[in-house]
Amino acid sequence: MRALVVGASGFIGGHLIERLVDEGADVRAFVRDESDTSQLAALDVQRHVGDLEDAGSVTAAVRG
């Protein structure tokens, strides 16, 4: 399974990513540039920096 988690640096998004990784999912974390992503560092996830208001960054995040 592949998953894109928006708000990945937040409380719910962070816990969702942990669960998805535990279940073997290929996870891409969508975060803002200024977000604290330290809790994602230990997880096998691909981080994508962007903003939902920027169509280009959303397109890039879902590519592939």
PQR file of N, CA, C, O and H, with PARSE charges and radii, in Angstrom:
ATOM      1  N   MET A   1       0.839  -1.164   0.000 -0.4000 1.5000
ATOM      2  CA  MET A   1       0.000   0.000   0.000 -0.0000 2.0000
ATOM      3  C   MET A   1       0.894   1.240   0.000  0.5500 1.7000
ATOM      4  O   MET A   1       1.965   1.247   0.607 -0.5500 1.4000
ATOM      5  N   ARG A   2       0.442   2.274  -0.683 -0.4000 1.5000
ATOM      6  CA  ARG A   2       1.119   3.560  -0.683 -0.0000 2.0000
ATOM      7  C   ARG A   2       0.189   4.577  -0.044  0.5500 1.7000
ATOM      8  O   ARG A   2      -1.026   4.529  -0.235 -0.5500 1.4000
ATOM      9  H   ARG A   2      -0.427   2.268  -1.176  0.4000 1.0000
ATOM     10  N   ALA A   3       0.769   5.500   0.717 -0.4000 1.5000
ATOM     11  CA  ALA A   3      -0.051   6.505   1.392 -0.0000 2.0000
ATOM     12  C   ALA A   3       0.660   7.850   1.399  0.5500 1.7000
ATOM     13  O   ALA A   3       1.875   7.929   1.585 -0.5500 1.4000
ATOM     14  H   ALA A   3       1.756   5.539   0.873  0.4000 1.0000
ATOM     15  N   LEU A   4      -0.117   8.898   1.195 -0.4000 1.5000
ATOM     16  CA  LEU A   4       0.361  10.264   1.346 -0.0000 2.0000
ATOM     17  C   LEU A   4      -0.362  10.824   2.554  0.5500 1.7000
ATOM     18  O   LEU A   4      -1.591  10.880   2.575 -0.5500 1.4000
ATOM     19  H   LEU A   4      -1.104   8.833   1.045  0.4000 1.0000
ATOM     20  N   VAL A   5       0.386  11.236   3.554 -0.4000 1.5000
ATOM     21  CA  VAL A   5      -0.211  11.771   4.776 -0.0000 2.0000
ATOM     22  C   VAL A   5       0.040  13.277   4.819  0.5500 1.7000
ATOM     23  O   VAL A   5       1.180  13.732   4.913 -0.5500 1.4000
ATOM     24  H   VAL A   5       1.385  11.191   3.538  0.4000 1.0000
ATOM     25  N   VAL A   6      -1.053  14.037   4.749 -0.4000 1.5000
ATOM     26  CA  VAL A   6      -0.991  15.489   4.851 -0.0000 2.0000
ATOM     27  C   VAL A   6      -1.061  15.845   6.333  0.5500 1.7000
ATOM     28  O   VAL A   6      -1.836  15.244   7.078 -0.5500 1.4000
ATOM     29  H   VAL A   6      -1.979  13.668   4.673  0.4000 1.0000
ATOM     30  N   GLY A   7      -0.268  16.805   6.762 -0.4000 1.5000
ATOM     31  CA  GLY A   7      -0.229  17.145   8.176 -0.0000 2.0000
ATOM     32  C   GLY A   7       0.583  16.131   8.955  0.5500 1.7000
ATOM     33  O   GLY A   7       0.295  15.848  10.118 -0.5500 1.4000
ATOM     34  H   GLY A   7       0.362  17.293   6.157  0.4000 1.0000
ATOM     35  N   ALA A   8       1.586  15.594   8.314 -0.4000 1.5000
ATOM     36  CA  ALA A   8       2.367  14.499   8.880 -0.0000 2.0000
ATOM     37  C   ALA A   8       3.123  14.867  10.144  0.5500 1.7000
ATOM     38  O   ALA A   8       3.460  13.985  10.934 -0.5500 1.4000
ATOM     39  H   ALA A   8       1.820  15.824   7.370  0.4000 1.0000
ATOM     40  N   SER A   9       3.396  16.137  10.352 -0.4000 1.5000
ATOM     41  CA  SER A   9       4.149  16.538  11.546 -0.0000 2.0000
ATOM     42  C   SER A   9       3.234  16.816  12.740  0.5500 1.7000
ATOM     43  O   SER A   9       3.714  17.115  13.834 -0.5500 1.4000
ATOM     44  H   SER A   9       3.123  16.853   9.709  0.4000 1.0000
ATOM     45  N   GLY A  10       1.947  16.719  12.537 -0.4000 1.5000
ATOM     46  CA  GLY A  10       1.003  16.945  13.632 -0.0000 2.0000
ATOM     47  C   GLY A  10       0.777  15.698  14.472  0.5500 1.7000
ATOM     48  O   GLY A  10       1.322  14.631  14.187 -0.5500 1.4000
ATOM     49  H   GLY A  10       1.557  16.476  11.649  0.4000 1.0000
ATOM     50  N   PHE A  11      -0.030  15.849  15.503 -0.4000 1.5000
ATOM     51  CA  PHE A  11      -0.287  14.746  16.438 -0.0000 2.0000
ATOM     52  C   PHE A  11      -0.940  13.550  15.736  0.5500 1.7000
ATOM     53  O   PHE A  11      -0.440  12.428  15.814 -0.5500 1.4000
ATOM     54  H   PHE A  11      -0.473  16.715  15.734  0.4000 1.0000
ATOM     55  N   ILE A  12      -2.036  13.793  15.067 -0.4000 1.5000
ATOM     56  CA  ILE A  12      -2.758  12.697  14.402 -0.0000 2.0000
ATOM     57  C   ILE A  12      -1.955  12.164  13.224  0.5500 1.7000
ATOM     58  O   ILE A  12      -1.819  10.951  13.064 -0.5500 1.4000
ATOM     59  H   ILE A  12      -2.443  14.705  15.003  0.4000 1.0000
ATOM     60  N   GLY A  13      -1.422  13.064  12.397 -0.4000 1.5000
ATOM     61  CA  GLY A  13      -0.641  12.626  11.244 -0.0000 2.0000
ATOM     62  C   GLY A  13       0.572  11.801  11.639  0.5500 1.7000
ATOM     63  O   GLY A  13       0.889  10.807  10.986 -0.5500 1.4000
ATOM     64  H   GLY A  13      -1.532  14.049  12.527  0.4000 1.0000
ATOM     65  N   GLY A  14       1.247  12.203  12.696 -0.4000 1.5000
ATOM     66  CA  GLY A  14       2.411  11.456  13.168 -0.0000 2.0000
ATOM     67  C   GLY A  14       2.060  10.054  13.620  0.5500 1.7000
ATOM     68  O   GLY A  14       2.768   9.098  13.305 -0.5500 1.4000
ATOM     69  H   GLY A  14       0.990  13.011  13.226  0.4000 1.0000
ATOM     70  N   HIS A  15       0.967   9.930  14.357 -0.4000 1.5000
ATOM     71  CA  HIS A  15       0.535   8.603  14.807 -0.0000 2.0000
ATOM     72  C   HIS A  15       0.043   7.749  13.643  0.5500 1.7000
ATOM     73  O   HIS A  15       0.261   6.538  13.616 -0.5500 1.4000
ATOM     74  H   HIS A  15       0.391  10.706  14.613  0.4000 1.0000
ATOM     75  N   LEU A  16      -0.620   8.385  12.687 -0.4000 1.5000
ATOM     76  CA  LEU A  16      -1.068   7.650  11.504 -0.0000 2.0000
ATOM     77  C   LEU A  16       0.122   7.102  10.729  0.5500 1.7000
ATOM     78  O   LEU A  16       0.104   5.954  10.285 -0.5500 1.4000
ATOM     79  H   LEU A  16      -0.797   9.369  12.708  0.4000 1.0000
ATOM     80  N   ILE A  17       1.148   7.916  10.569 -0.4000 1.5000
ATOM     81  CA  ILE A  17       2.340   7.462   9.858 -0.0000 2.0000
ATOM     82  C   ILE A  17       2.995   6.297  10.585  0.5500 1.7000
ATOM     83  O   ILE A  17       3.397   5.326   9.944 -0.5500 1.4000
ATOM     84  H   ILE A  17       1.163   8.848  10.929  0.4000 1.0000
ATOM     85  N   GLU A  18       3.111   6.368  11.896 -0.4000 1.5000
ATOM     86  CA  GLU A  18       3.691   5.256  12.659 -0.0000 2.0000
ATOM     87  C   GLU A  18       2.917   3.966  12.394  0.5500 1.7000
ATOM     88  O   GLU A  18       3.515   2.911  12.182 -0.5500 1.4000
ATOM     89  H   GLU A  18       2.784   7.157  12.417  0.4000 1.0000
ATOM     90  N   ARG A  19       1.612   4.050  12.405 -0.4000 1.5000
ATOM     91  CA  ARG A  19       0.762   2.872  12.183 -0.0000 2.0000
ATOM     92  C   ARG A  19       0.942   2.329  10.763  0.5500 1.7000
ATOM     93  O   ARG A  19       1.073   1.121  10.562 -0.5500 1.4000
ATOM     94  H   ARG A  19       1.126   4.907  12.577  0.4000 1.0000
ATOM     95  N   LEU A  20       0.948   3.229   9.792 -0.4000 1.5000
ATOM     96  CA  LEU A  20       1.114   2.796   8.403 -0.0000 2.0000
ATOM     97  C   LEU A  20       2.470   2.137   8.178  0.5500 1.7000
ATOM     98  O   LEU A  20       2.557   1.118   7.493 -0.5500 1.4000
ATOM     99  H   LEU A  20       0.842   4.210   9.955  0.4000 1.0000
ATOM    100  N   VAL A  21       3.522   2.705   8.742 -0.4000 1.5000
ATOM    101  CA  VAL A  21       4.854   2.123   8.614 -0.0000 2.0000
ATOM    102  C   VAL A  21       4.883   0.744   9.271  0.5500 1.7000
ATOM    103  O   VAL A  21       5.447  -0.196   8.712 -0.5500 1.4000
ATOM    104  H   VAL A  21       3.452   3.534   9.299  0.4000 1.0000
ATOM    105  N   ASP A  22       4.284   0.619  10.449 -0.4000 1.5000
ATOM    106  CA  ASP A  22       4.224  -0.678  11.133 -0.0000 2.0000
ATOM    107  C   ASP A  22       3.519  -1.732  10.288  0.5500 1.7000
ATOM    108  O   ASP A  22       3.842  -2.917  10.363 -0.5500 1.4000
ATOM    109  H   ASP A  22       3.826   1.383  10.904  0.4000 1.0000
ATOM    110  N   GLU A  23       2.548  -1.289   9.482 -0.4000 1.5000
ATOM    111  CA  GLU A  23       1.802  -2.209   8.629 -0.0000 2.0000
ATOM    112  C   GLU A  23       2.474  -2.438   7.281  0.5500 1.7000
ATOM    113  O   GLU A  23       1.944  -3.155   6.432 -0.5500 1.4000
ATOM    114  H   GLU A  23       2.286  -0.326   9.422  0.4000 1.0000
ATOM    115  N   GLY A  24       3.649  -1.825   7.084 -0.4000 1.5000
ATOM    116  CA  GLY A  24       4.418  -2.065   5.876 -0.0000 2.0000
ATOM    117  C   GLY A  24       4.097  -1.158   4.699  0.5500 1.7000
ATOM    118  O   GLY A  24       4.502  -1.444   3.572 -0.5500 1.4000
ATOM    119  H   GLY A  24       4.079  -1.243   7.774  0.4000 1.0000
ATOM    120  N   ALA A  25       3.386  -0.085   4.939 -0.4000 1.5000
ATOM    121  CA  ALA A  25       3.020   0.824   3.851 -0.0000 2.0000
ATOM    122  C   ALA A  25       4.215   1.658   3.398  0.5500 1.7000
ATOM    123  O   ALA A  25       5.131   1.934   4.173 -0.5500 1.4000
ATOM    124  H   ALA A  25       3.057   0.148   5.854  0.4000 1.0000
ATOM    125  N   ASP A  26       4.186   2.048   2.146 -0.4000 1.5000
ATOM    126  CA  ASP A  26       5.142   2.988   1.569 -0.0000 2.0000
ATOM    127  C   ASP A  26       4.541   4.376   1.819  0.5500 1.7000
ATOM    128  O   ASP A  26       3.546   4.746   1.196 -0.5500 1.4000
ATOM    129  H   ASP A  26       3.442   1.824   1.516  0.4000 1.0000
ATOM    130  N   VAL A  27       5.146   5.138   2.726 -0.4000 1.5000
ATOM    131  CA  VAL A  27       4.531   6.381   3.197 -0.0000 2.0000
ATOM    132  C   VAL A  27       5.307   7.600   2.725  0.5500 1.7000
ATOM    133  O   VAL A  27       6.535   7.647   2.789 -0.5500 1.4000
ATOM    134  H   VAL A  27       5.955   4.838   3.232  0.4000 1.0000
ATOM    135  N   ARG A  28       4.559   8.578   2.252 -0.4000 1.5000
ATOM    136  CA  ARG A  28       5.110   9.889   1.911 -0.0000 2.0000
ATOM    137  C   ARG A  28       4.467  10.898   2.860  0.5500 1.7000
ATOM    138  O   ARG A  28       3.242  10.989   2.946 -0.5500 1.4000
ATOM    139  H   ARG A  28       3.561   8.541   2.200  0.4000 1.0000
ATOM    140  N   ALA A  29       5.299  11.650   3.568 -0.4000 1.5000
ATOM    141  CA  ALA A  29       4.827  12.642   4.544 -0.0000 2.0000
ATOM    142  C   ALA A  29       4.832  14.024   3.892  0.5500 1.7000
ATOM    143  O   ALA A  29       5.878  14.495   3.445 -0.5500 1.4000
ATOM    144  H   ALA A  29       6.294  11.577   3.498  0.4000 1.0000
ATOM    145  N   PHE A  30       3.683  14.666   3.837 -0.4000 1.5000
ATOM    146  CA  PHE A  30       3.545  15.999   3.255 -0.0000 2.0000
ATOM    147  C   PHE A  30       3.568  17.004   4.394  0.5500 1.7000
ATOM    148  O   PHE A  30       2.668  17.022   5.233 -0.5500 1.4000
ATOM    149  H   PHE A  30       2.834  14.283   4.200  0.4000 1.0000
ATOM    150  N   VAL A  31       4.600  17.842   4.423 -0.4000 1.5000
ATOM    151  CA  VAL A  31       4.792  18.781   5.526 -0.0000 2.0000
ATOM    152  C   VAL A  31       5.127  20.169   4.984  0.5500 1.7000
ATOM    153  O   VAL A  31       5.595  20.314   3.855 -0.5500 1.4000
ATOM    154  H   VAL A  31       5.332  17.827   3.741  0.4000 1.0000
ATOM    155  N   ARG A  32       4.882  21.168   5.797 -0.4000 1.5000
ATOM    156  CA  ARG A  32       5.287  22.527   5.443 -0.0000 2.0000
ATOM    157  C   ARG A  32       6.767  22.703   5.753  0.5500 1.7000
ATOM    158  O   ARG A  32       7.339  21.973   6.563 -0.5500 1.4000
ATOM    159  H   ARG A  32       4.502  21.050   6.715  0.4000 1.0000
ATOM    160  N   ASP A  33       7.366  23.673   5.103 -0.4000 1.5000
ATOM    161  CA  ASP A  33       8.799  23.930   5.256 -0.0000 2.0000
ATOM    162  C   ASP A  33       9.179  24.205   6.710  0.5500 1.7000
ATOM    163  O   ASP A  33      10.237  23.772   7.167 -0.5500 1.4000
ATOM    164  H   ASP A  33       6.901  24.266   4.445  0.4000 1.0000
ATOM    165  N   GLU A  34       8.326  24.917   7.433 -0.4000 1.5000
ATOM    166  CA  GLU A  34       8.652  25.299   8.809 -0.0000 2.0000
ATOM    167  C   GLU A  34       8.251  24.252   9.850  0.5500 1.7000
ATOM    168  O   GLU A  34       8.425  24.480  11.047 -0.5500 1.4000
ATOM    169  H   GLU A  34       7.466  25.269   7.062  0.4000 1.0000
ATOM    170  N   SER A  35       7.725  23.124   9.417 -0.4000 1.5000
ATOM    171  CA  SER A  35       7.267  22.092  10.353 -0.0000 2.0000
ATOM    172  C   SER A  35       8.417  21.386  11.049  0.5500 1.7000
ATOM    173  O   SER A  35       9.480  21.176  10.466 -0.5500 1.4000
ATOM    174  H   SER A  35       7.584  22.939   8.445  0.4000 1.0000
ATOM    175  N   ASP A  36       8.189  21.026  12.294 -0.4000 1.5000
ATOM    176  CA  ASP A  36       9.148  20.218  13.050 -0.0000 2.0000
ATOM    177  C   ASP A  36       8.925  18.758  12.672  0.5500 1.7000
ATOM    178  O   ASP A  36       7.923  18.159  13.062 -0.5500 1.4000
ATOM    179  H   ASP A  36       7.324  21.197  12.767  0.4000 1.0000
ATOM    180  N   THR A  37       9.837  18.197  11.928 -0.4000 1.5000
ATOM    181  CA  THR A  37       9.693  16.813  11.474 -0.0000 2.0000
ATOM    182  C   THR A  37      10.610  15.858  12.222  0.5500 1.7000
ATOM    183  O   THR A  37      10.897  14.764  11.737 -0.5500 1.4000
ATOM    184  H   THR A  37      10.651  18.684  11.611  0.4000 1.0000
ATOM    185  N   SER A  38      11.066  16.258  13.384 -0.4000 1.5000
ATOM    186  CA  SER A  38      12.017  15.432  14.132 -0.0000 2.0000
ATOM    187  C   SER A  38      11.443  14.056  14.480  0.5500 1.7000
ATOM    188  O   SER A  38      12.193  13.081  14.536 -0.5500 1.4000
ATOM    189  H   SER A  38      10.833  17.147  13.779  0.4000 1.0000
ATOM    190  N   GLN A  39      10.130  13.955  14.714 -0.4000 1.5000
ATOM    191  CA  GLN A  39       9.555  12.659  15.057 -0.0000 2.0000
ATOM    192  C   GLN A  39       9.499  11.732  13.848  0.5500 1.7000
ATOM    193  O   GLN A  39       9.314  10.524  14.001 -0.5500 1.4000
ATOM    194  H   GLN A  39       9.521  14.747  14.669  0.4000 1.0000
ATOM    195  N   LEU A  40       9.656  12.283  12.658 -0.4000 1.5000
ATOM    196  CA  LEU A  40       9.650  11.458  11.450 -0.0000 2.0000
ATOM    197  C   LEU A  40      11.036  10.902  11.126  0.5500 1.7000
ATOM    198  O   LEU A  40      11.160   9.978  10.322 -0.5500 1.4000
ATOM    199  H   LEU A  40       9.806  13.263  12.534  0.4000 1.0000
ATOM    200  N   ALA A  41      12.068  11.454  11.741 -0.4000 1.5000
ATOM    201  CA  ALA A  41      13.441  11.089  11.411 -0.0000 2.0000
ATOM    202  C   ALA A  41      13.722   9.596  11.606  0.5500 1.7000
ATOM    203  O   ALA A  41      14.483   9.007  10.838 -0.5500 1.4000
ATOM    204  H   ALA A  41      11.967  12.204  12.394  0.4000 1.0000
ATOM    205  N   ALA A  42      13.128   8.994  12.601 -0.4000 1.5000
ATOM    206  CA  ALA A  42      13.392   7.584  12.903 -0.0000 2.0000
ATOM    207  C   ALA A  42      12.533   6.635  12.069  0.5500 1.7000
ATOM    208  O   ALA A  42      12.705   5.418  12.133 -0.5500 1.4000
ATOM    209  H   ALA A  42      12.509   9.472  13.225  0.4000 1.0000
ATOM    210  N   LEU A  43      11.612   7.194  11.289 -0.4000 1.5000
ATOM    211  CA  LEU A  43      10.695   6.360  10.513 -0.0000 2.0000
ATOM    212  C   LEU A  43      11.141   6.289   9.052  0.5500 1.7000
ATOM    213  O   LEU A  43      11.748   7.223   8.529 -0.5500 1.4000
ATOM    214  H   LEU A  43      11.473   8.183  11.237  0.4000 1.0000
ATOM    215  N   ASP A  44      10.832   5.179   8.415 -0.4000 1.5000
ATOM    216  CA  ASP A  44      11.170   4.987   7.012 -0.0000 2.0000
ATOM    217  C   ASP A  44      10.074   5.619   6.156  0.5500 1.7000
ATOM    218  O   ASP A  44       9.199   4.928   5.635 -0.5500 1.4000
ATOM    219  H   ASP A  44      10.338   4.421   8.840  0.4000 1.0000
ATOM    220  N   VAL A  45      10.137   6.946   6.020 -0.4000 1.5000
ATOM    221  CA  VAL A  45       9.149   7.677   5.228 -0.0000 2.0000
ATOM    222  C   VAL A  45       9.884   8.656   4.317  0.5500 1.7000
ATOM    223  O   VAL A  45      10.996   9.093   4.615 -0.5500 1.4000
ATOM    224  H   VAL A  45      10.848   7.508   6.443  0.4000 1.0000
ATOM    225  N   GLN A  46       9.249   8.985   3.220 -0.4000 1.5000
ATOM    226  CA  GLN A  46       9.774  10.001   2.326 -0.0000 2.0000
ATOM    227  C   GLN A  46       9.086  11.313   2.680  0.5500 1.7000
ATOM    228  O   GLN A  46       7.857  11.392   2.673 -0.5500 1.4000
ATOM    229  H   GLN A  46       8.346   8.630   2.978  0.4000 1.0000
ATOM    230  N   ARG A  47       9.863  12.333   2.985 -0.4000 1.5000
ATOM    231  CA  ARG A  47       9.285  13.639   3.322 -0.0000 2.0000
ATOM    232  C   ARG A  47       9.171  14.495   2.072  0.5500 1.7000
ATOM    233  O   ARG A  47      10.102  14.587   1.271 -0.5500 1.4000
ATOM    234  H   ARG A  47      10.861  12.269   2.990  0.4000 1.0000
ATOM    235  N   HIS A  48       8.013  15.116   1.925 -0.4000 1.5000
ATOM    236  CA  HIS A  48       7.801  16.027   0.813 -0.0000 2.0000
ATOM    237  C   HIS A  48       7.369  17.363   1.396  0.5500 1.7000
ATOM    238  O   HIS A  48       6.333  17.456   2.054 -0.5500 1.4000
ATOM    239  H   HIS A  48       7.257  15.041   2.575  0.4000 1.0000
ATOM    240  N   VAL A  49       8.162  18.390   1.154 -0.4000 1.5000
ATOM    241  CA  VAL A  49       7.863  19.725   1.678 -0.0000 2.0000
ATOM    242  C   VAL A  49       6.996  20.465   0.670  0.5500 1.7000
ATOM    243  O   VAL A  49       7.314  20.529  -0.517 -0.5500 1.4000
ATOM    244  H   VAL A  49       9.004  18.314   0.619  0.4000 1.0000
ATOM    245  N   GLY A  50       5.895  21.021   1.165 -0.4000 1.5000
ATOM    246  CA  GLY A  50       5.010  21.771   0.294 -0.0000 2.0000
ATOM    247  C   GLY A  50       3.880  22.402   1.077  0.5500 1.7000
ATOM    248  O   GLY A  50       3.872  22.407   2.308 -0.5500 1.4000
ATOM    249  H   GLY A  50       5.637  20.969   2.129  0.4000 1.0000
ATOM    250  N   ASP A  51       2.932  22.931   0.336 -0.4000 1.5000
ATOM    251  CA  ASP A  51       1.772  23.595   0.935 -0.0000 2.0000
ATOM    252  C   ASP A  51       0.552  23.234   0.100  0.5500 1.7000
ATOM    253  O   ASP A  51       0.622  23.234  -1.129 -0.5500 1.4000
ATOM    254  H   ASP A  51       2.939  22.927  -0.664  0.4000 1.0000
ATOM    255  N   LEU A  52      -0.548  22.931   0.742 -0.4000 1.5000
ATOM    256  CA  LEU A  52      -1.763  22.550   0.025 -0.0000 2.0000
ATOM    257  C   LEU A  52      -2.295  23.668  -0.866  0.5500 1.7000
ATOM    258  O   LEU A  52      -3.048  23.405  -1.804 -0.5500 1.4000
ATOM    259  H   LEU A  52      -0.606  22.931   1.740  0.4000 1.0000
ATOM    260  N   GLU A  53      -1.916  24.887  -0.589 -0.4000 1.5000
ATOM    261  CA  GLU A  53      -2.357  26.005  -1.418 -0.0000 2.0000
ATOM    262  C   GLU A  53      -1.507  26.172  -2.678  0.5500 1.7000
ATOM    263  O   GLU A  53      -1.811  27.012  -3.524 -0.5500 1.4000
ATOM    264  H   GLU A  53      -1.304  25.100   0.172  0.4000 1.0000
ATOM    265  N   ASP A  54      -0.456  25.383  -2.804 -0.4000 1.5000
ATOM    266  CA  ASP A  54       0.422  25.425  -3.968 -0.0000 2.0000
ATOM    267  C   ASP A  54       0.185  24.173  -4.805  0.5500 1.7000
ATOM    268  O   ASP A  54       0.631  23.082  -4.451 -0.5500 1.4000
ATOM    269  H   ASP A  54      -0.209  24.700  -2.117  0.4000 1.0000
ATOM    270  N   ALA A  55      -0.522  24.345  -5.917 -0.4000 1.5000
ATOM    271  CA  ALA A  55      -0.879  23.195  -6.754 -0.0000 2.0000
ATOM    272  C   ALA A  55       0.347  22.420  -7.217  0.5500 1.7000
ATOM    273  O   ALA A  55       0.300  21.195  -7.329 -0.5500 1.4000
ATOM    274  H   ALA A  55      -0.884  25.232  -6.205  0.4000 1.0000
ATOM    275  N   GLY A  56       1.433  23.117  -7.485 -0.4000 1.5000
ATOM    276  CA  GLY A  56       2.649  22.439  -7.932 -0.0000 2.0000
ATOM    277  C   GLY A  56       3.223  21.498  -6.896  0.5500 1.7000
ATOM    278  O   GLY A  56       3.667  20.401  -7.233 -0.5500 1.4000
ATOM    279  H   GLY A  56       1.471  24.112  -7.394  0.4000 1.0000
ATOM    280  N   SER A  57       3.220  21.914  -5.632 -0.4000 1.5000
ATOM    281  CA  SER A  57       3.775  21.044  -4.590 -0.0000 2.0000
ATOM    282  C   SER A  57       2.853  19.849  -4.323  0.5500 1.7000
ATOM    283  O   SER A  57       3.322  18.764  -3.978 -0.5500 1.4000
ATOM    284  H   SER A  57       2.859  22.806  -5.358  0.4000 1.0000
ATOM    285  N   VAL A  58       1.553  20.052  -4.482 -0.4000 1.5000
ATOM    286  CA  VAL A  58       0.616  18.927  -4.315 -0.0000 2.0000
ATOM    287  C   VAL A  58       0.803  17.929  -5.462  0.5500 1.7000
ATOM    288  O   VAL A  58       0.828  16.718  -5.242 -0.5500 1.4000
ATOM    289  H   VAL A  58       1.172  20.933  -4.763  0.4000 1.0000
ATOM    290  N   THR A  59       0.931  18.434  -6.656 -0.4000 1.5000
ATOM    291  CA  THR A  59       1.149  17.561  -7.824 -0.0000 2.0000
ATOM    292  C   THR A  59       2.431  16.758  -7.647  0.5500 1.7000
ATOM    293  O   THR A  59       2.460  15.559  -7.926 -0.5500 1.4000
ATOM    294  H   THR A  59       0.910  19.418  -6.835  0.4000 1.0000
ATOM    295  N   ALA A  60       3.476  17.407  -7.190 -0.4000 1.5000
ATOM    296  CA  ALA A  60       4.744  16.718  -6.963 -0.0000 2.0000
ATOM    297  C   ALA A  60       4.610  15.660  -5.872  0.5500 1.7000
ATOM    298  O   ALA A  60       5.213  14.592  -5.971 -0.5500 1.4000
ATOM    299  H   ALA A  60       3.453  18.381  -6.963  0.4000 1.0000
ATOM    300  N   ALA A  61       3.835  15.942  -4.845 -0.4000 1.5000
ATOM    301  CA  ALA A  61       3.681  14.999  -3.734 -0.0000 2.0000
ATOM    302  C   ALA A  61       2.963  13.728  -4.148  0.5500 1.7000
ATOM    303  O   ALA A  61       3.249  12.657  -3.612 -0.5500 1.4000
ATOM    304  H   ALA A  61       3.345  16.810  -4.765  0.4000 1.0000
ATOM    305  N   VAL A  62       2.044  13.824  -5.083 -0.4000 1.5000
ATOM    306  CA  VAL A  62       1.273  12.639  -5.488 -0.0000 2.0000
ATOM    307  C   VAL A  62       1.865  11.953  -6.710  0.5500 1.7000
ATOM    308  O   VAL A  62       1.381  10.900  -7.127 -0.5500 1.4000
ATOM    309  H   VAL A  62       1.812  14.694  -5.518  0.4000 1.0000
ATOM    310  N   ARG A  63       2.907  12.541  -7.285 -0.4000 1.5000
ATOM    311  CA  ARG A  63       3.527  11.953  -8.465 -0.0000 2.0000
ATOM    312  C   ARG A  63       4.082  10.577  -8.134  0.5500 1.7000
ATOM    313  O   ARG A  63       4.735  10.387  -7.107 -0.5500 1.4000
ATOM    314  H   ARG A  63       3.300  13.396  -6.946  0.4000 1.0000
ATOM    315  N   GLY A  64       3.818   9.632  -9.006 -0.4000 1.5000
ATOM    316  CA  GLY A  64       4.357   8.291  -8.829 -0.0000 2.0000
ATOM    317  C   GLY A  64       3.432   7.431  -8.061  0.5500 1.7000
ATOM    318  O   GLY A  64       3.732   6.262  -7.819 -0.5500 1.4000
ATOM    319  H   GLY A  64       3.288   9.787  -9.839  0.4000 1.0000
TER
END
